[in-house]
mmCIF file of C-alpha atoms in Angstrom:
data_model
loop_
_atom_site.group_PDB
_atom_site.id
_atom_site.type_symbol
_atom_site.label_atom_id
_atom_site.label_comp_id
_atom_site.label_asym_id
_atom_site.label_seq_id
_atom_site.Cartn_x
_atom_site.Cartn_y
_atom_site.Cartn_z
ATOM 1 C CA MET A 23 0.000 0.000 0.000
ATOM 2 C CA ILE A 24 2.802 2.415 0.931
ATOM 3 C CA HIS A 25 4.585 1.639 -2.330
ATOM 4 C CA ILE A 26 1.432 2.375 -4.343
ATOM 5 C CA LEU A 27 0.975 5.704 -2.545
ATOM 6 C CA ASP A 28 4.660 6.462 -3.086
ATOM 7 C CA ILE A 29 4.256 5.927 -6.832
ATOM 8 C CA ALA A 30 1.105 8.074 -6.905
ATOM 9 C CA GLY A 31 2.866 10.834 -4.982
ATOM 10 C CA THR A 32 5.886 10.726 -7.264
ATOM 11 C CA PHE A 33 3.638 11.005 -10.313
ATOM 12 C CA ALA A 34 1.663 13.915 -8.839
ATOM 13 C CA PHE A 35 4.860 15.762 -7.935
ATOM 14 C CA ALA A 36 6.292 15.121 -11.399
ATOM 15 C CA VAL A 37 3.168 16.517 -13.058
ATOM 16 C CA SER A 38 3.289 19.651 -10.889
ATOM 17 C CA GLY A 39 6.934 20.116 -11.867
ATOM 18 C CA ALA A 40 6.083 19.674 -15.520
ATOM 19 C CA PHE A 41 3.424 22.372 -15.262
ATOM 20 C CA ARG A 42 6.041 24.809 -14.011
ATOM 21 C CA ALA A 43 7.881 24.158 -17.279
ATOM 22 C CA VAL A 44 4.650 24.802 -19.199
ATOM 23 C CA LYS A 45 4.407 28.193 -17.492
ATOM 24 C CA TYR A 46 7.717 29.185 -19.096
ATOM 25 C CA GLU A 47 7.025 27.431 -22.415
ATOM 26 C CA MET A 48 9.981 25.059 -22.061
ATOM 27 C CA ASP A 49 10.686 22.273 -24.521
ATOM 28 C CA ILE A 50 10.238 18.566 -23.827
ATOM 29 C CA LEU A 51 13.687 18.376 -22.202
ATOM 30 C CA GLY A 52 12.874 21.226 -19.838
ATOM 31 C CA ILE A 53 9.565 19.614 -18.931
ATOM 32 C CA SER A 54 11.314 16.300 -18.239
ATOM 33 C CA VAL A 55 14.029 17.895 -16.102
ATOM 34 C CA LEU A 56 11.569 19.790 -13.911
ATOM 35 C CA ALA A 57 9.332 16.726 -13.634
ATOM 36 C CA MET A 58 12.238 14.574 -12.442
ATOM 37 C CA ALA A 59 13.569 17.274 -10.123
ATOM 38 C CA THR A 60 10.187 17.634 -8.450
ATOM 39 C CA GLY A 61 9.366 13.937 -8.384
ATOM 40 C CA VAL A 62 12.586 12.522 -6.939
ATOM 41 C CA GLY A 63 14.647 15.546 -5.885
ATOM 42 C CA GLY A 64 13.562 15.535 -2.253
ATOM 43 C CA GLY A 65 14.347 11.862 -1.794
ATOM 44 C CA MET A 66 17.760 12.270 -3.399
ATOM 45 C CA ILE A 67 18.657 15.174 -1.099
ATOM 46 C CA ARG A 68 17.544 13.110 1.896
ATOM 47 C CA ASP A 69 19.596 10.090 0.876
ATOM 48 C CA LEU A 70 22.714 12.188 0.297
ATOM 49 C CA LEU A 71 22.372 13.890 3.688
ATOM 50 C CA LEU A 72 21.870 10.545 5.423
ATOM 51 C CA GLY A 73 24.757 8.914 3.567
ATOM 52 C CA ALA A 74 22.417 6.455 1.858
ATOM 53 C CA THR A 75 24.295 6.354 -1.419
ATOM 54 C CA PRO A 76 23.632 5.947 -4.217
ATOM 55 C CA PRO A 77 20.168 7.527 -3.784
ATOM 56 C CA SER A 78 17.293 5.092 -4.260
ATOM 57 C CA ALA A 79 16.024 7.056 -7.273
ATOM 58 C CA LEU A 80 19.252 6.156 -9.082
ATOM 59 C CA THR A 81 19.028 2.446 -8.322
ATOM 60 C CA ASP A 82 15.320 1.971 -9.099
ATOM 61 C CA THR A 83 14.621 3.194 -12.623
ATOM 62 C CA GLY A 84 10.892 2.971 -11.963
ATOM 63 C CA TYR A 85 10.875 6.366 -10.262
ATOM 64 C CA ILE A 86 12.565 8.078 -13.204
ATOM 65 C CA LEU A 87 10.169 6.397 -15.630
ATOM 66 C CA ILE A 88 7.187 7.584 -13.585
ATOM 67 C CA CYS A 89 8.507 11.153 -13.747
ATOM 68 C CA LEU A 90 9.089 10.920 -17.487
ATOM 69 C CA ALA A 91 5.580 9.544 -17.958
ATOM 70 C CA GLY A 92 4.186 12.517 -16.071
ATOM 71 C CA ALA A 93 6.244 14.887 -18.220
ATOM 72 C CA ALA A 94 5.038 13.241 -21.438
ATOM 73 C CA ILE A 95 1.392 13.400 -20.389
ATOM 74 C CA VAL A 96 1.670 17.091 -19.513
ATOM 75 C CA PHE A 97 3.481 17.797 -22.791
ATOM 76 C CA MET A 98 0.641 16.223 -24.758
ATOM 77 C CA ALA A 99 -2.405 17.169 -22.682
ATOM 78 C CA ALA A 100 -1.634 20.139 -20.424
ATOM 79 C CA PRO A 101 -4.969 21.957 -21.049
ATOM 80 C CA LYS A 102 -7.062 18.876 -20.243
ATOM 81 C CA ILE A 103 -5.103 18.179 -17.047
ATOM 82 C CA ALA A 104 -5.364 21.808 -15.954
ATOM 83 C CA ARG A 105 -9.162 21.549 -16.035
ATOM 84 C CA ARG A 106 -8.911 18.836 -13.371
ATOM 85 C CA TRP A 107 -6.328 20.613 -11.235
ATOM 86 C CA ASP A 108 -8.293 20.013 -8.014
ATOM 87 C CA TYR A 109 -7.774 16.275 -8.398
ATOM 88 C CA LEU A 110 -4.059 16.792 -8.902
ATOM 89 C CA MET A 111 -3.881 18.957 -5.787
ATOM 90 C CA ALA A 112 -5.519 16.147 -3.836
ATOM 91 C CA ALA A 113 -2.948 13.682 -5.176
ATOM 92 C CA ASP A 114 -0.206 16.178 -4.336
ATOM 93 C CA ALA A 115 -1.432 16.346 -0.730
ATOM 94 C CA VAL A 116 -1.319 12.553 -0.526
ATOM 95 C CA GLY A 117 2.183 12.587 -2.010
ATOM 96 C CA LEU A 118 3.313 15.165 0.533
ATOM 97 C CA SER A 119 2.006 13.006 3.370
ATOM 98 C CA VAL A 120 3.520 9.780 2.074
ATOM 99 C CA PHE A 121 6.895 11.378 1.361
ATOM 100 C CA ALA A 122 6.976 12.907 4.850
ATOM 101 C CA ALA A 123 6.343 9.505 6.430
ATOM 102 C CA ILE A 124 8.902 7.772 4.201
ATOM 103 C CA GLY A 125 11.512 10.444 4.926
ATOM 104 C CA ALA A 126 10.999 10.153 8.672
ATOM 105 C CA THR A 127 11.147 6.358 8.538
ATOM 106 C CA LYS A 128 14.400 6.307 6.592
ATOM 107 C CA ALA A 129 16.017 8.946 8.801
ATOM 108 C CA GLU A 130 15.155 6.969 11.918
ATOM 109 C CA ALA A 131 16.529 3.796 10.332
ATOM 110 C CA TYR A 132 19.863 5.602 9.896
ATOM 111 C CA GLY A 133 19.986 6.510 13.582
ATOM 112 C CA SER A 134 19.050 10.175 13.258
ATOM 113 C CA VAL A 135 18.082 12.244 16.300
ATOM 114 C CA PRO A 136 14.397 13.296 16.572
ATOM 115 C CA LEU A 137 14.903 16.796 15.140
ATOM 116 C CA THR A 138 16.739 15.369 12.142
ATOM 117 C CA VAL A 139 13.976 12.811 11.610
ATOM 118 C CA ALA A 140 11.419 15.629 11.388
ATOM 119 C CA MET A 141 13.675 17.659 9.096
ATOM 120 C CA MET A 142 14.189 14.694 6.769
ATOM 121 C CA ALA A 143 10.416 14.310 6.566
ATOM 122 C CA MET A 144 10.167 17.914 5.407
ATOM 123 C CA ILE A 145 13.120 17.680 3.018
ATOM 124 C CA THR A 146 11.801 14.494 1.415
ATOM 125 C CA ALA A 147 8.386 16.066 0.878
ATOM 126 C CA CYS A 148 9.516 19.540 -0.209
ATOM 127 C CA GLY A 149 13.076 19.286 -1.522
ATOM 128 C CA GLY A 150 11.984 18.501 -5.070
ATOM 129 C CA GLY A 151 9.761 21.567 -5.180
ATOM 130 C CA VAL A 152 12.649 23.751 -4.021
ATOM 131 C CA ILE A 153 14.876 22.402 -6.807
ATOM 132 C CA ARG A 154 12.062 22.997 -9.316
ATOM 133 C CA ASP A 155 11.649 26.603 -8.223
ATOM 134 C CA LEU A 156 15.383 27.309 -8.271
ATOM 135 C CA LEU A 157 15.741 25.823 -11.761
ATOM 136 C CA SER A 158 12.933 28.087 -12.956
ATOM 137 C CA ARG A 159 14.523 31.096 -11.201
ATOM 138 C CA GLU A 160 11.760 31.611 -8.665
ATOM 139 C CA ILE A 161 11.813 32.040 -4.896
ATOM 140 C CA PRO A 162 10.912 28.592 -3.494
ATOM 141 C CA ALA A 163 7.163 28.589 -2.942
ATOM 142 C CA ILE A 164 7.456 26.891 0.457
ATOM 143 C CA LEU A 165 9.265 29.989 1.784
ATOM 144 C CA THR A 166 6.538 32.449 0.869
ATOM 145 C CA THR A 167 3.067 30.909 0.833
ATOM 146 C CA GLY A 168 0.963 28.064 2.102
ATOM 147 C CA PHE A 169 1.183 25.619 4.987
ATOM 148 C CA TYR A 170 3.048 23.053 2.906
ATOM 149 C CA ALA A 171 6.486 22.456 4.402
ATOM 150 C CA SER A 172 5.010 23.050 7.850
ATOM 151 C CA ALA A 173 2.578 20.157 7.373
ATOM 152 C CA ALA A 174 5.442 17.827 6.441
ATOM 153 C CA LEU A 175 7.538 19.013 9.396
ATOM 154 C CA LEU A 176 4.656 18.465 11.808
ATOM 155 C CA GLY A 177 4.160 15.033 10.287
ATOM 156 C CA GLY A 178 7.796 14.247 11.016
ATOM 157 C CA PHE A 179 7.386 15.278 14.636
ATOM 158 C CA MET A 180 4.240 13.153 14.854
ATOM 159 C CA PHE A 181 6.257 10.140 13.661
ATOM 160 C CA VAL A 182 8.828 10.811 16.389
ATOM 161 C CA LEU A 183 6.129 11.229 19.044
ATOM 162 C CA LEU A 184 4.445 7.967 18.083
ATOM 163 C CA GLY A 185 7.779 6.222 18.589
ATOM 164 C CA LYS A 186 7.537 7.003 22.305
ATOM 165 C CA PHE A 187 4.551 4.655 22.553
ATOM 166 C CA SER A 188 6.377 1.634 21.096
ATOM 167 C CA LEU A 189 3.888 1.315 18.252
ATOM 168 C CA PRO A 190 4.740 -0.899 15.256
ATOM 169 C CA GLU A 191 6.463 0.997 12.464
ATOM 170 C CA GLY A 192 3.646 0.336 10.006
ATOM 171 C CA VAL A 193 1.086 1.838 12.376
ATOM 172 C CA ARG A 194 3.292 4.893 12.933
ATOM 173 C CA ILE A 195 3.653 5.370 9.181
ATOM 174 C CA PHE A 196 -0.088 5.284 8.489
ATOM 175 C CA ILE A 197 -0.918 7.578 11.409
ATOM 176 C CA THR A 198 1.760 10.001 10.208
ATOM 177 C CA ILE A 199 0.341 9.942 6.682
ATOM 178 C CA GLY A 200 -3.167 10.581 7.988
ATOM 179 C CA PHE A 201 -2.053 13.381 10.306
ATOM 180 C CA THR A 202 -0.001 15.136 7.630
ATOM 181 C CA LEU A 203 -2.786 14.790 5.071
ATOM 182 C CA LEU A 204 -5.376 16.163 7.496
ATOM 183 C CA THR A 205 -3.095 19.088 8.369
ATOM 184 C CA ARG A 206 -2.602 19.922 4.698
ATOM 185 C CA ILE A 207 -6.322 19.631 3.888
ATOM 186 C CA VAL A 208 -7.281 21.886 6.813
ATOM 187 C CA ALA A 209 -4.655 24.417 5.711
ATOM 188 C CA LEU A 210 -6.055 24.414 2.176
ATOM 189 C CA ARG A 211 -9.662 24.586 3.340
ATOM 190 C CA PHE A 212 -9.125 27.533 5.664
ATOM 191 C CA ARG A 213 -6.229 29.096 3.720
ATOM 192 C CA LEU A 214 -3.848 28.893 6.657
ATOM 193 C CA ASN A 215 -0.430 30.519 6.402
ATOM 194 C CA LEU A 216 2.438 31.144 8.763
ATOM 195 C CA PRO A 217 2.981 34.743 9.941
ATOM 196 C CA ARG A 218 4.866 36.792 7.349
ATOM 197 C CA VAL A 219 7.288 39.664 7.801
ATOM 198 C CA LYS A 220 6.348 42.965 6.168
ATOM 199 C CA ALA A 221 8.769 44.601 3.755
ATOM 200 C CA LEU A 222 10.619 47.683 5.021
ATOM 201 C CA HIS A 223 9.884 51.003 3.348
ATOM 202 C CA ALA A 224 13.635 51.477 2.774
ATOM 203 C CA SER A 225 16.929 49.601 3.170
ATOM 204 C CA PRO A 226 18.247 49.056 6.747
ATOM 205 C CA SER A 227 21.151 51.462 6.135
ATOM 206 C CA GLU A 228 18.758 54.180 4.942
ATOM 207 C CA ILE A 229 16.498 53.668 7.948
ATOM 208 C CA ALA A 230 19.489 53.836 10.317
ATOM 209 C CA ARG A 231 20.766 57.015 8.660
ATOM 210 C CA ALA A 232 17.352 58.647 8.896
ATOM 211 C CA HIS A 233 17.139 57.650 12.560
ATOM 212 C CA ARG A 234 20.519 59.242 13.328
ATOM 213 C CA GLU A 235 19.528 62.430 11.537
ATOM 214 C CA ASN A 236 16.274 62.623 13.480
ATOM 215 C CA LYS A 237 18.149 62.247 16.774
ATOM 216 C CA ARG A 238 20.376 65.218 15.901
ATOM 217 C CA LYS A 239 17.374 67.478 15.353
#
């Protein structure tokens, strides 16, 4: 079941990456690169940080093929898929939840401390999207809007917390998936966001200079 959800999540992430390429009218290579970056990028970053080399995406060609399939479908039928974007967002939320649980599980298996386990959950779920945004020269979306990375991070902490109760790993994984998915759905439903800092009206040096001048008056 986890493997099926993992495949579905990878495909949904790959399609979302491919649509970023559509936004900039990239060619089939660009679509494929962004699809692969989004689909398997987070897992590859996680594996490299944990020392699990080579990354699983490079030893199981199935993941790359899933990403390429997503890229090809978007290349041929982007308008039709866009009309059903709500379904893709639902699949993306499932993918986020599954990737968070998988990331936490693998980090724990490599002896990581609780904070690292939670961070690996977030990196696995969101790392691919960060790579996608950087390749398309955009500020990573997880840093500016939505309760996306936060849901994955909370899911990672939930996985750690469940470990204190000596629950079987499979039970912890499914509870983590459900918790992360519920958190993401609630955030989407009520448009939840983390507090944001407001832009300054001038640069810090200009503000400091104006402050000094006002003190002299």
